[in-house]
Amino acid sequence: MLAVWQQVFALDAKFNAHRAPNHPNFRTLYIRRRNQLLREYAKGEESATRKQYLRIRAQLLQQRYGTSYDQTSLHSRSFSARSSSRVSVSESPDCVGGIGWESQDSNKEPLSEGVVPTKEAEASRAIVGGNTIAENYAFVGVHHIFDQHTAAVTMIKFANNDRSRLGCASFDGTLSVCNVTSNPPFVECIFRGHNNSVTGFDWSVANDLMVSCSIDGTICLWNVAAKSRLRSIKDPSGSEVLTCLFHPVNNNMVIAGNSRGTVEVLNISTGIYLRGGSCKLDGRVFTLAFEANGQLLWAGSSKGTITSFIFDLSTGKLSKCRKITLSEGSPITCISWRAWISREARDPTLLVNCAANVVCLFRVLDQEGSLKLKRRFFVRHKNNRCLVRSTFCPIMSFRQGACVVTGSEDSCVYFLDIEREIKPVVNKLQGHACPVLGVSFNYDESLLATSDYQGLVIVWSREKRLC
């Protein structure tokens, strides 16, 4: 079954070079979605059905693109990859959602220490064209500037798989949604309902709902289309709520972290906090991140610790697993999860901002969320009040080399090549006049949004444009 699954994905990757040859971003997005569908729907299907599907799809692709296809040679390549340490789909039963974890078997060949696809990843590089990593991230033009907020915009986030809608959370107590691709760009709506600073928010999977949290101790649910508040729920202890996010699989559940160090699970539909869905940490909880299946959760605290949890989807129960201290007393202000989906690399990774002047890249080692530090980059970030954030570039998985983008207290935005230990900065954007807090790409990397401590939001593009 696994071999057939690999063949399906490899077949699509083979013909993908012929799809939209002038639009590499589209080709990359297509392969990402194909891989996601295979992970979600391959379970429980008969091998014979999969093989029949493979044959039919091969015929259709060959008729459409006219490229010869040797299924026998592909079959042999697929099986030889099963023993390789660089396969996107792990055979191990200790894998979550099709993403392989680093093997602990001493008899097996160890995985490469690299953090991105290997230099031999020619098929993956071909998908996104032959540009260098510096060319891919040469954002130099200001697309638009938004100034609807009167205080720090601490978090910005594009809607899921959406080029246009950008959400912004501000210390002025409001949450806004901007349309960045209309001509001209404009603010679609401003949600008012919190009585104090908005500290975090998240989009639902379908982008029809948003959830936000505030220092006023409430979590609010918003209907994006109706531009209205559906529900407001107080924290059980009356504490400031500092971070929140939807569960990636079940959007009825929202996970929140508060100023008393409690991570809590809330059924947003009923407004009830779930029994067993609460765990206590040291320090205030500033940031949360799920892996794609929602089985692993990480929380970052004001004490400089990262704690992993196992989440039981059926009950909403949280079980504390691993804890590491990155820098004693230096807050963890942002955690992002990403798994490589190329056939040449497979390691799930965490990107972490810490107010000790560092951005760190960790490899996730196992199903309990154990972490191994892979890269550490210097970024100006020492003020505990500045919640500097970073993000993975959305389609990094298919390139030789990969970038992350981070804000900084020196008013600049940095593009970091995570393969380089020396001189990793491949681009630096200068347009803000105070610490840059939030960063977010839209899904096809055509636009990058950044926000700062004074409430300004700048949308950048690769092409120069007068605002």
CSV table of C-alpha atoms in Angstrom, one decimal:
chain,number,residue,atom,x,y,z
A,1,MET,CA,0.0,0.0,0.0
A,2,LEU,CA,2.7,2.4,0.9
A,3,ALA,CA,4.6,1.8,-2.3
A,4,VAL,CA,1.5,2.5,-4.3
A,5,TRP,CA,0.9,5.7,-2.4
A,6,GLN,CA,4.5,6.8,-3.1
A,7,GLN,CA,4.0,6.0,-6.8
A,8,VAL,CA,0.9,8.2,-6.9
A,9,PHE,CA,2.7,11.2,-5.5
A,10,ALA,CA,5.8,10.6,-7.6
A,11,LEU,CA,3.7,10.4,-10.7
A,12,ASP,CA,2.1,13.7,-10.1
A,13,ALA,CA,5.5,15.3,-9.3
A,14,LYS,CA,6.8,13.9,-12.6
A,15,PHE,CA,4.0,15.5,-14.7
A,16,ASN,CA,3.8,18.6,-12.6
A,17,ALA,CA,6.6,20.3,-14.5
A,18,HIS,CA,4.2,20.5,-17.5
A,19,ARG,CA,1.4,22.2,-15.6
A,20,ALA,CA,1.3,26.0,-15.9
A,21,PRO,CA,5.0,26.3,-16.9
A,22,ASN,CA,5.0,30.0,-16.4
A,23,HIS,CA,3.5,29.8,-12.9
A,24,PRO,CA,5.8,27.8,-10.6
A,25,ASN,CA,3.9,28.9,-7.5
A,26,PHE,CA,0.8,27.2,-8.8
A,27,ARG,CA,2.7,24.0,-9.6
A,28,THR,CA,4.0,23.9,-6.0
A,29,LEU,CA,0.6,24.5,-4.5
A,30,TYR,CA,-0.9,21.6,-6.6
A,31,ILE,CA,1.7,19.1,-5.4
A,32,ARG,CA,1.1,20.3,-1.8
A,33,ARG,CA,-2.6,19.7,-2.1
A,34,ARG,CA,-2.1,16.3,-3.8
A,35,ASN,CA,0.1,15.1,-1.0
A,36,GLN,CA,-2.4,16.3,1.6
A,37,LEU,CA,-5.2,14.4,-0.1
A,38,LEU,CA,-3.2,11.2,-0.3
A,39,ARG,CA,-2.5,11.4,3.5
A,40,GLU,CA,-6.1,12.1,4.3
A,41,TYR,CA,-7.9,9.6,2.1
A,42,ALA,CA,-5.4,6.7,1.7
A,43,LYS,CA,-6.4,5.1,5.0
A,44,GLY,CA,-8.6,2.0,4.7
A,45,GLU,CA,-8.5,1.7,1.0
A,46,GLU,CA,-7.7,-1.6,-0.7
A,47,SER,CA,-4.4,-1.9,-2.4
A,48,ALA,CA,-6.1,-3.1,-5.6
A,49,THR,CA,-8.2,0.0,-5.8
A,50,ARG,CA,-5.1,2.3,-5.4
A,51,LYS,CA,-3.3,0.4,-8.1
A,52,GLN,CA,-6.2,0.8,-10.5
A,53,TYR,CA,-6.4,4.5,-9.7
A,54,LEU,CA,-2.7,4.8,-10.4
A,55,ARG,CA,-3.0,3.2,-13.8
A,56,ILE,CA,-6.0,5.3,-14.8
A,57,ARG,CA,-4.3,8.5,-13.6
A,58,ALA,CA,-1.1,7.6,-15.5
A,59,GLN,CA,-3.1,7.2,-18.7
A,60,LEU,CA,-4.9,10.5,-18.3
A,61,LEU,CA,-1.7,12.4,-17.6
A,62,GLN,CA,0.1,10.8,-20.5
A,63,GLN,CA,-2.8,11.7,-22.9
A,64,ARG,CA,-2.9,15.3,-21.5
A,65,TYR,CA,0.8,16.1,-21.5
A,66,GLY,CA,2.2,13.5,-23.9
A,67,THR,CA,5.1,12.5,-21.7
A,68,SER,CA,6.2,8.9,-21.6
A,69,TYR,CA,5.8,7.1,-18.3
A,70,ASP,CA,7.6,4.0,-17.3
A,71,GLN,CA,5.6,2.6,-14.4
A,72,THR,CA,8.0,-0.3,-13.8
A,73,SER,CA,11.0,2.0,-13.3
A,74,LEU,CA,9.0,4.2,-11.0
A,75,HIS,CA,7.8,1.2,-9.1
A,76,SER,CA,11.4,0.1,-8.5
A,77,ARG,CA,12.5,3.6,-7.5
A,78,SER,CA,9.6,3.8,-5.1
A,79,PHE,CA,10.7,0.6,-3.4
A,80,SER,CA,14.3,1.5,-3.2
A,81,ALA,CA,13.3,4.7,-1.5
A,82,ARG,CA,11.6,2.8,1.3
A,83,SER,CA,15.0,2.0,2.9
A,84,SER,CA,16.2,5.6,2.3
A,85,SER,CA,16.3,8.2,5.1
A,86,ARG,CA,14.8,10.8,2.8
A,87,VAL,CA,11.2,9.7,2.1
A,88,SER,CA,8.2,11.9,2.8
A,89,VAL,CA,6.0,9.0,3.8
A,90,SER,CA,7.3,6.9,6.6
A,91,GLU,CA,6.7,3.2,6.8
A,92,SER,CA,7.1,3.3,10.6
A,93,PRO,CA,3.9,2.8,12.7
A,94,ASP,CA,5.3,5.7,14.8
A,95,CYS,CA,4.3,8.3,12.3
A,96,VAL,CA,1.6,10.9,12.5
A,97,GLY,CA,-0.5,11.9,9.5
A,98,GLY,CA,2.0,10.5,7.0
A,99,ILE,CA,4.9,12.6,8.3
A,100,GLY,CA,7.9,10.5,9.3
A,101,TRP,CA,9.7,11.0,12.6
A,102,GLU,CA,13.4,10.6,13.1
A,103,SER,CA,14.2,6.9,13.6
A,104,GLN,CA,15.7,5.9,17.0
A,105,ASP,CA,16.8,2.5,15.6
A,106,SER,CA,20.6,2.3,15.8
A,107,ASN,CA,20.7,-0.3,13.1
A,108,LYS,CA,19.2,2.1,10.5
A,109,GLU,CA,21.1,4.7,8.6
A,110,PRO,CA,20.9,8.1,10.4
A,111,LEU,CA,19.0,10.9,8.7
A,112,SER,CA,20.9,13.7,7.1
A,113,GLU,CA,21.7,16.6,9.4
A,114,GLY,CA,20.4,19.0,6.8
A,115,VAL,CA,17.2,20.9,7.4
A,116,VAL,CA,16.0,21.2,3.8
A,117,PRO,CA,15.8,19.0,0.7
A,118,THR,CA,19.2,17.7,-0.4
A,119,LYS,CA,21.2,19.1,-3.3
A,120,GLU,CA,20.2,16.0,-5.3
A,121,ALA,CA,16.6,17.1,-5.0
A,122,GLU,CA,16.4,17.9,-8.7
A,123,ALA,CA,12.7,17.0,-9.2
A,124,SER,CA,11.7,19.3,-6.3
A,125,ARG,CA,13.8,22.2,-7.5
A,126,ALA,CA,12.3,21.8,-11.0
A,127,ILE,CA,8.8,22.3,-9.7
A,128,VAL,CA,9.5,25.9,-8.6
A,129,GLY,CA,11.9,26.9,-11.4
A,130,GLY,CA,15.6,27.7,-11.4
A,131,ASN,CA,15.6,30.9,-9.4
A,132,THR,CA,18.1,31.3,-6.6
A,133,ILE,CA,16.7,31.7,-3.1
A,134,ALA,CA,17.7,35.3,-3.1
A,135,GLU,CA,15.7,35.9,-6.3
A,136,ASN,CA,12.7,34.1,-4.9
A,137,TYR,CA,12.6,36.5,-1.9
A,138,ALA,CA,13.6,39.8,-3.4
A,139,PHE,CA,10.7,41.7,-1.9
A,140,VAL,CA,11.5,45.3,-2.6
A,141,GLY,CA,8.2,47.1,-3.4
A,142,VAL,CA,5.6,48.4,-1.0
A,143,HIS,CA,2.2,47.2,-2.2
A,144,HIS,CA,0.1,49.1,0.4
A,145,ILE,CA,0.2,50.6,3.9
A,146,PHE,CA,-2.6,50.2,6.3
A,147,ASP,CA,-2.9,52.6,9.3
A,148,GLN,CA,-6.4,51.8,10.7
A,149,HIS,CA,-5.0,50.8,14.1
A,150,THR,CA,-3.8,53.3,16.8
A,151,ALA,CA,-1.7,51.0,18.9
A,152,ALA,CA,0.7,48.0,18.3
A,153,VAL,CA,-0.4,45.4,15.8
A,154,THR,CA,1.0,42.4,17.5
A,155,MET,CA,-0.3,39.7,15.2
A,156,ILE,CA,-1.2,39.5,11.5
A,157,LYS,CA,-2.2,36.5,9.6
A,158,PHE,CA,-3.5,35.9,6.0
A,159,ALA,CA,-6.6,33.7,5.7
A,160,ASN,CA,-6.0,30.0,4.9
A,161,ASN,CA,-5.2,29.5,1.2
A,162,ASP,CA,-6.3,33.0,0.5
A,163,ARG,CA,-4.2,35.7,-1.4
A,164,SER,CA,-6.4,38.6,-0.4
A,165,ARG,CA,-7.7,38.7,3.2
A,166,LEU,CA,-5.4,39.7,6.0
A,167,GLY,CA,-6.4,39.7,9.7
A,168,CYS,CA,-4.8,42.2,12.2
A,169,ALA,CA,-4.9,42.1,16.0
A,170,SER,CA,-4.1,45.3,17.8
A,171,PHE,CA,-3.5,46.6,21.3
A,172,ASP,CA,-6.1,49.3,20.6
A,173,GLY,CA,-8.7,46.6,21.4
A,174,THR,CA,-9.8,45.9,17.8
A,175,LEU,CA,-9.5,43.2,15.2
A,176,SER,CA,-9.5,44.1,11.5
A,177,VAL,CA,-9.8,42.3,8.2
A,178,CYS,CA,-8.1,43.9,5.1
A,179,ASN,CA,-8.5,43.1,1.4
A,180,VAL,CA,-5.0,43.5,0.1
A,181,THR,CA,-5.5,42.6,-3.6
A,182,SER,CA,-8.4,44.9,-4.5
A,183,ASN,CA,-7.7,48.1,-6.4
A,184,PRO,CA,-7.1,49.9,-4.2
A,185,PRO,CA,-6.7,47.7,-1.1
A,186,PHE,CA,-9.1,48.5,1.7
A,187,VAL,CA,-10.2,47.6,5.2
A,188,GLU,CA,-13.2,45.2,4.9
A,189,CYS,CA,-14.3,45.5,8.6
A,190,ILE,CA,-13.1,46.3,12.1
A,191,PHE,CA,-14.4,44.1,14.9
A,192,ARG,CA,-15.0,45.9,18.1
A,193,GLY,CA,-16.1,43.9,21.2
A,194,HIS,CA,-13.0,43.5,23.4
A,195,ASN,CA,-12.5,46.0,26.2
A,196,ASN,CA,-8.7,45.9,26.2
A,197,SER,CA,-5.8,44.9,24.0
A,198,VAL,CA,-6.3,42.1,21.5
A,199,THR,CA,-3.4,39.7,22.1
A,200,GLY,CA,-4.0,37.0,19.4
A,201,PHE,CA,-6.4,35.5,16.9
A,202,ASP,CA,-6.9,32.7,14.4
A,203,TRP,CA,-8.8,31.9,11.2
A,204,SER,CA,-11.0,28.8,11.0
A,205,VAL,CA,-10.1,26.3,8.3
A,206,ALA,CA,-12.9,27.6,6.0
A,207,ASN,CA,-12.1,31.3,6.9
A,208,ASP,CA,-15.8,31.9,7.8
A,209,LEU,CA,-14.9,32.4,11.5
A,210,MET,CA,-12.3,34.1,13.5
A,211,VAL,CA,-11.4,33.7,17.2
A,212,SER,CA,-9.7,36.3,19.2
A,213,CYS,CA,-8.4,36.8,22.8
A,214,SER,CA,-7.7,39.8,24.9
A,215,ILE,CA,-6.2,41.2,28.1
A,216,ASP,CA,-9.8,41.8,29.2
A,217,GLY,CA,-10.0,38.0,29.9
A,218,THR,CA,-12.4,37.1,27.1
A,219,ILE,CA,-12.3,34.9,24.0
A,220,CYS,CA,-14.6,36.2,21.1
A,221,LEU,CA,-15.9,34.3,18.1
A,222,TRP,CA,-16.6,36.4,15.0
A,223,ASN,CA,-18.6,35.7,11.8
A,224,VAL,CA,-16.4,37.1,9.1
A,225,ALA,CA,-19.1,37.4,6.4
A,226,ALA,CA,-21.7,38.9,8.7
A,227,LYS,CA,-19.1,41.1,10.4
A,228,SER,CA,-20.6,40.3,13.7
A,229,ARG,CA,-19.6,38.8,17.1
A,230,LEU,CA,-21.2,35.4,17.7
A,231,ARG,CA,-20.0,34.7,21.2
A,232,SER,CA,-17.9,36.1,24.1
A,233,ILE,CA,-16.5,33.8,26.8
A,234,LYS,CA,-14.8,34.8,30.0
A,235,ASP,CA,-11.7,33.0,31.1
A,236,PRO,CA,-12.6,30.8,34.1
A,237,SER,CA,-10.0,32.4,36.4
A,238,GLY,CA,-10.6,35.9,35.1
A,239,SER,CA,-7.0,36.0,33.8
A,240,GLU,CA,-5.7,37.9,30.8
A,241,VAL,CA,-5.9,35.6,27.7
A,242,LEU,CA,-2.7,36.0,25.7
A,243,THR,CA,-3.0,33.5,22.9
A,244,CYS,CA,-5.6,31.3,21.2
A,245,LEU,CA,-6.0,29.1,18.1
A,246,PHE,CA,-8.5,26.8,16.5
A,247,HIS,CA,-7.8,23.1,16.7
A,248,PRO,CA,-6.7,22.3,13.1
A,249,VAL,CA,-9.1,19.3,12.7
A,250,ASN,CA,-12.1,20.2,14.9
A,251,ASN,CA,-12.8,23.9,14.7
A,252,ASN,CA,-15.4,23.6,17.5
A,253,MET,CA,-12.4,23.5,19.8
A,254,VAL,CA,-10.2,26.5,20.7
A,255,ILE,CA,-7.0,26.2,22.7
A,256,ALA,CA,-6.0,29.3,24.8
A,257,GLY,CA,-3.2,30.3,27.1
A,258,ASN,CA,-3.5,32.9,29.9
A,259,SER,CA,-1.4,35.0,32.1
A,260,ARG,CA,-1.5,32.5,35.0
A,261,GLY,CA,0.3,29.9,32.9
A,262,THR,CA,-2.8,27.8,32.1
A,263,VAL,CA,-3.4,26.1,28.7
A,264,GLU,CA,-7.1,25.5,28.3
A,265,VAL,CA,-9.4,23.8,25.8
A,266,LEU,CA,-12.7,25.5,25.1
A,267,ASN,CA,-15.7,24.2,23.1
A,268,ILE,CA,-16.4,27.5,21.2
A,269,SER,CA,-19.8,26.3,20.1
A,270,THR,CA,-21.1,25.8,23.6
A,271,GLY,CA,-18.9,28.2,25.5
A,272,ILE,CA,-17.8,25.4,27.9
A,273,TYR,CA,-14.2,24.7,29.0
A,274,LEU,CA,-13.6,21.0,28.7
A,275,ARG,CA,-12.9,18.8,31.7
A,276,GLY,CA,-9.3,17.5,31.5
A,277,GLY,CA,-8.4,20.1,29.0
A,278,SER,CA,-6.4,22.3,31.3
A,279,CYS,CA,-2.7,22.2,32.1
A,280,LYS,CA,-0.5,24.5,34.2
A,281,LEU,CA,2.9,25.9,33.1
A,282,ASP,CA,5.5,28.1,34.7
A,283,GLY,CA,5.0,31.7,33.6
A,284,ARG,CA,2.6,33.3,31.2
A,285,VAL,CA,1.6,31.5,28.0
A,286,PHE,CA,2.5,33.7,25.1
A,287,THR,CA,2.2,31.4,22.1
A,288,LEU,CA,0.7,28.0,21.0
A,289,ALA,CA,1.3,25.9,17.9
A,290,PHE,CA,-0.3,22.6,16.7
A,291,GLU,CA,1.1,20.1,14.2
A,292,ALA,CA,-1.2,19.4,11.2
A,293,ASN,CA,-3.2,16.5,12.7
A,294,GLY,CA,-3.8,18.3,16.0
A,295,GLN,CA,-2.3,15.5,18.1
A,296,LEU,CA,0.7,17.5,19.3
A,297,LEU,CA,0.6,20.9,20.8
A,298,TRP,CA,3.5,23.2,21.9
A,299,ALA,CA,3.2,26.1,24.3
A,300,GLY,CA,5.8,28.9,24.8
A,301,SER,CA,6.0,30.7,28.2
A,302,SER,CA,7.4,33.9,29.6
A,303,LYS,CA,10.0,31.8,31.5
A,304,GLY,CA,11.7,30.8,28.2
A,305,THR,CA,10.3,27.2,28.2
A,306,ILE,CA,8.6,25.2,25.4
A,307,THR,CA,6.3,22.5,26.6
A,308,SER,CA,4.7,19.8,24.4
A,309,PHE,CA,1.3,18.2,25.0
A,310,ILE,CA,-0.6,15.3,23.5
A,311,PHE,CA,-4.1,16.3,22.6
A,312,ASP,CA,-7.0,13.7,22.7
A,313,LEU,CA,-9.3,14.7,19.9
A,314,SER,CA,-12.2,12.6,21.2
A,315,THR,CA,-12.2,14.1,24.7
A,316,GLY,CA,-10.3,17.3,24.4
A,317,LYS,CA,-7.9,16.1,27.2
A,318,LEU,CA,-4.4,17.5,27.3
A,319,SER,CA,-1.4,15.4,28.6
A,320,LYS,CA,1.9,17.2,29.3
A,321,CYS,CA,4.9,15.5,27.7
A,322,ARG,CA,8.2,17.3,27.2
A,323,LYS,CA,9.7,20.5,28.4
A,324,ILE,CA,12.8,22.4,27.4
A,325,THR,CA,14.2,25.7,28.5
A,326,LEU,CA,15.6,27.8,25.7
A,327,SER,CA,16.8,30.8,27.7
A,328,GLU,CA,15.9,31.2,31.4
A,329,GLY,CA,13.6,34.1,31.9
A,330,SER,CA,13.5,35.2,28.2
A,331,PRO,CA,9.9,34.8,26.9
A,332,ILE,CA,9.1,32.6,24.0
A,333,THR,CA,7.0,34.9,21.8
A,334,CYS,CA,6.2,32.8,18.7
A,335,ILE,CA,6.2,29.1,17.7
A,336,SER,CA,5.4,27.9,14.2
A,337,TRP,CA,5.2,24.3,13.0
A,338,ARG,CA,6.0,23.0,9.6
A,339,ALA,CA,6.7,19.6,8.0
A,340,TRP,CA,8.7,19.2,4.8
A,341,ILE,CA,6.6,17.5,2.1
A,342,SER,CA,9.2,16.8,-0.5
A,343,ARG,CA,10.4,13.3,-1.2
A,344,GLU,CA,13.9,14.2,-0.2
A,345,ALA,CA,13.3,15.4,3.3
A,346,ARG,CA,10.7,14.7,5.9
A,347,ASP,CA,11.5,16.2,9.3
A,348,PRO,CA,8.8,18.2,11.1
A,349,THR,CA,10.3,21.4,12.5
A,350,LEU,CA,9.5,24.2,14.8
A,351,LEU,CA,10.5,27.9,14.3
A,352,VAL,CA,10.8,29.7,17.6
A,353,ASN,CA,11.3,33.4,18.6
A,354,CYS,CA,12.9,34.0,22.0
A,355,ALA,CA,13.5,37.4,23.6
A,356,ALA,CA,17.2,36.5,24.0
A,357,ASN,CA,18.1,38.0,20.6
A,358,VAL,CA,17.6,34.6,18.8
A,359,VAL,CA,15.4,32.8,16.3
A,360,CYS,CA,15.8,29.0,16.6
A,361,LEU,CA,14.9,26.1,14.4
A,362,PHE,CA,14.2,22.8,16.1
A,363,ARG,CA,13.7,19.3,14.7
A,364,VAL,CA,10.7,17.4,16.1
A,365,LEU,CA,12.1,14.0,17.1
A,366,ASP,CA,9.1,11.9,18.2
A,367,GLN,CA,5.4,11.7,18.9
A,368,GLU,CA,5.9,13.3,22.3
A,369,GLY,CA,7.2,16.5,20.8
A,370,SER,CA,10.8,16.2,21.8
A,371,LEU,CA,13.0,18.8,20.2
A,372,LYS,CA,16.5,19.0,18.9
A,373,LEU,CA,18.1,22.4,18.1
A,374,LYS,CA,19.3,22.6,14.5
A,375,ARG,CA,19.9,26.3,13.9
A,376,ARG,CA,20.2,29.5,15.9
A,377,PHE,CA,20.1,32.9,14.3
A,378,PHE,CA,20.8,36.3,15.9
A,379,VAL,CA,17.9,38.8,15.7
A,380,ARG,CA,17.5,42.0,17.7
A,381,HIS,CA,14.9,41.0,20.3
A,382,LYS,CA,15.4,41.6,24.0
A,383,ASN,CA,12.4,43.7,25.2
A,384,ASN,CA,9.9,41.5,26.9
A,385,ARG,CA,7.1,43.7,25.8
A,386,CYS,CA,7.8,43.2,22.1
A,387,LEU,CA,6.2,40.0,21.0
A,388,VAL,CA,8.3,39.6,17.9
A,389,ARG,CA,7.1,36.8,15.5
A,390,SER,CA,8.4,34.8,12.6
A,391,THR,CA,7.0,32.6,9.9
A,392,PHE,CA,8.1,29.8,7.5
A,393,CYS,CA,7.8,30.7,3.8
A,394,PRO,CA,4.8,28.8,2.5
A,395,ILE,CA,6.3,26.9,-0.4
A,396,MET,CA,9.8,26.4,0.8
A,397,SER,CA,9.6,22.6,0.7
A,398,PHE,CA,10.5,22.3,-2.9
A,399,ARG,CA,13.5,24.5,-3.1
A,400,GLN,CA,17.2,24.0,-2.6
A,401,GLY,CA,17.5,26.0,0.5
A,402,ALA,CA,14.6,27.6,2.4
A,403,CYS,CA,13.8,30.8,4.0
A,404,VAL,CA,12.1,32.0,7.2
A,405,VAL,CA,11.0,35.6,7.8
A,406,THR,CA,11.2,37.3,11.2
A,407,GLY,CA,10.5,40.7,12.7
A,408,SER,CA,13.0,42.5,14.8
A,409,GLU,CA,13.4,45.3,17.3
A,410,ASP,CA,15.7,47.2,15.0
A,411,SER,CA,12.7,48.1,12.8
A,412,CYS,CA,13.8,45.7,10.0
A,413,VAL,CA,12.3,42.5,8.5
A,414,TYR,CA,14.8,39.7,7.9
A,415,PHE,CA,14.8,36.8,5.4
A,416,LEU,CA,17.0,34.1,6.7
A,417,ASP,CA,18.3,31.1,4.7
A,418,ILE,CA,18.1,28.4,7.3
A,419,GLU,CA,20.8,26.3,5.5
A,420,ARG,CA,23.4,29.0,6.1
A,421,GLU,CA,25.1,29.1,9.4
A,422,ILE,CA,27.3,32.1,8.3
A,423,LYS,CA,25.7,35.2,6.8
A,424,PRO,CA,22.2,33.7,6.6
A,425,VAL,CA,20.4,37.0,5.8
A,426,VAL,CA,19.3,37.0,2.1
A,427,ASN,CA,17.1,40.1,2.2
A,428,LYS,CA,16.3,42.9,4.7
A,429,LEU,CA,13.3,45.2,4.4
A,430,GLN,CA,13.4,48.6,5.9
A,431,GLY,CA,10.2,50.6,6.0
A,432,HIS,CA,9.1,50.5,9.7
A,433,ALA,CA,10.2,53.1,12.2
A,434,CYS,CA,9.8,51.0,15.3
A,435,PRO,CA,10.0,47.3,16.3
A,436,VAL,CA,8.5,44.9,13.8
A,437,LEU,CA,6.2,42.4,15.5
A,438,GLY,CA,4.0,40.5,13.1
A,439,VAL,CA,4.9,38.8,9.8
A,440,SER,CA,2.7,36.8,7.4
A,441,PHE,CA,2.9,35.5,3.8
A,442,ASN,CA,-0.2,34.8,1.7
A,443,TYR,CA,-0.3,31.2,0.5
A,444,ASP,CA,1.5,31.7,-2.9
A,445,GLU,CA,4.2,34.1,-1.5
A,446,SER,CA,3.1,36.9,-3.8
A,447,LEU,CA,2.7,39.3,-0.8
A,448,LEU,CA,4.3,39.6,2.6
A,449,ALA,CA,2.6,41.6,5.4
A,450,THR,CA,4.5,43.1,8.4
A,451,SER,CA,3.2,45.0,11.4
A,452,ASP,CA,4.9,47.2,14.0
A,453,TYR,CA,4.7,48.6,17.5
A,454,GLN,CA,3.0,51.8,16.4
A,455,GLY,CA,0.2,50.0,14.6
A,456,LEU,CA,1.4,50.3,11.0
A,457,VAL,CA,0.9,47.4,8.6
A,458,ILE,CA,3.0,47.3,5.4
A,459,VAL,CA,2.2,44.9,2.6
A,460,TRP,CA,5.2,44.1,0.4
A,461,SER,CA,5.4,42.6,-3.1
A,462,ARG,CA,8.2,41.6,-5.4
A,463,GLU,CA,7.3,44.4,-7.8
A,464,LYS,CA,7.6,48.0,-7.0
A,465,ARG,CA,4.4,49.9,-6.8
A,466,LEU,CA,3.4,53.4,-5.6
A,467,CYS,CA,0.9,53.3,-2.8
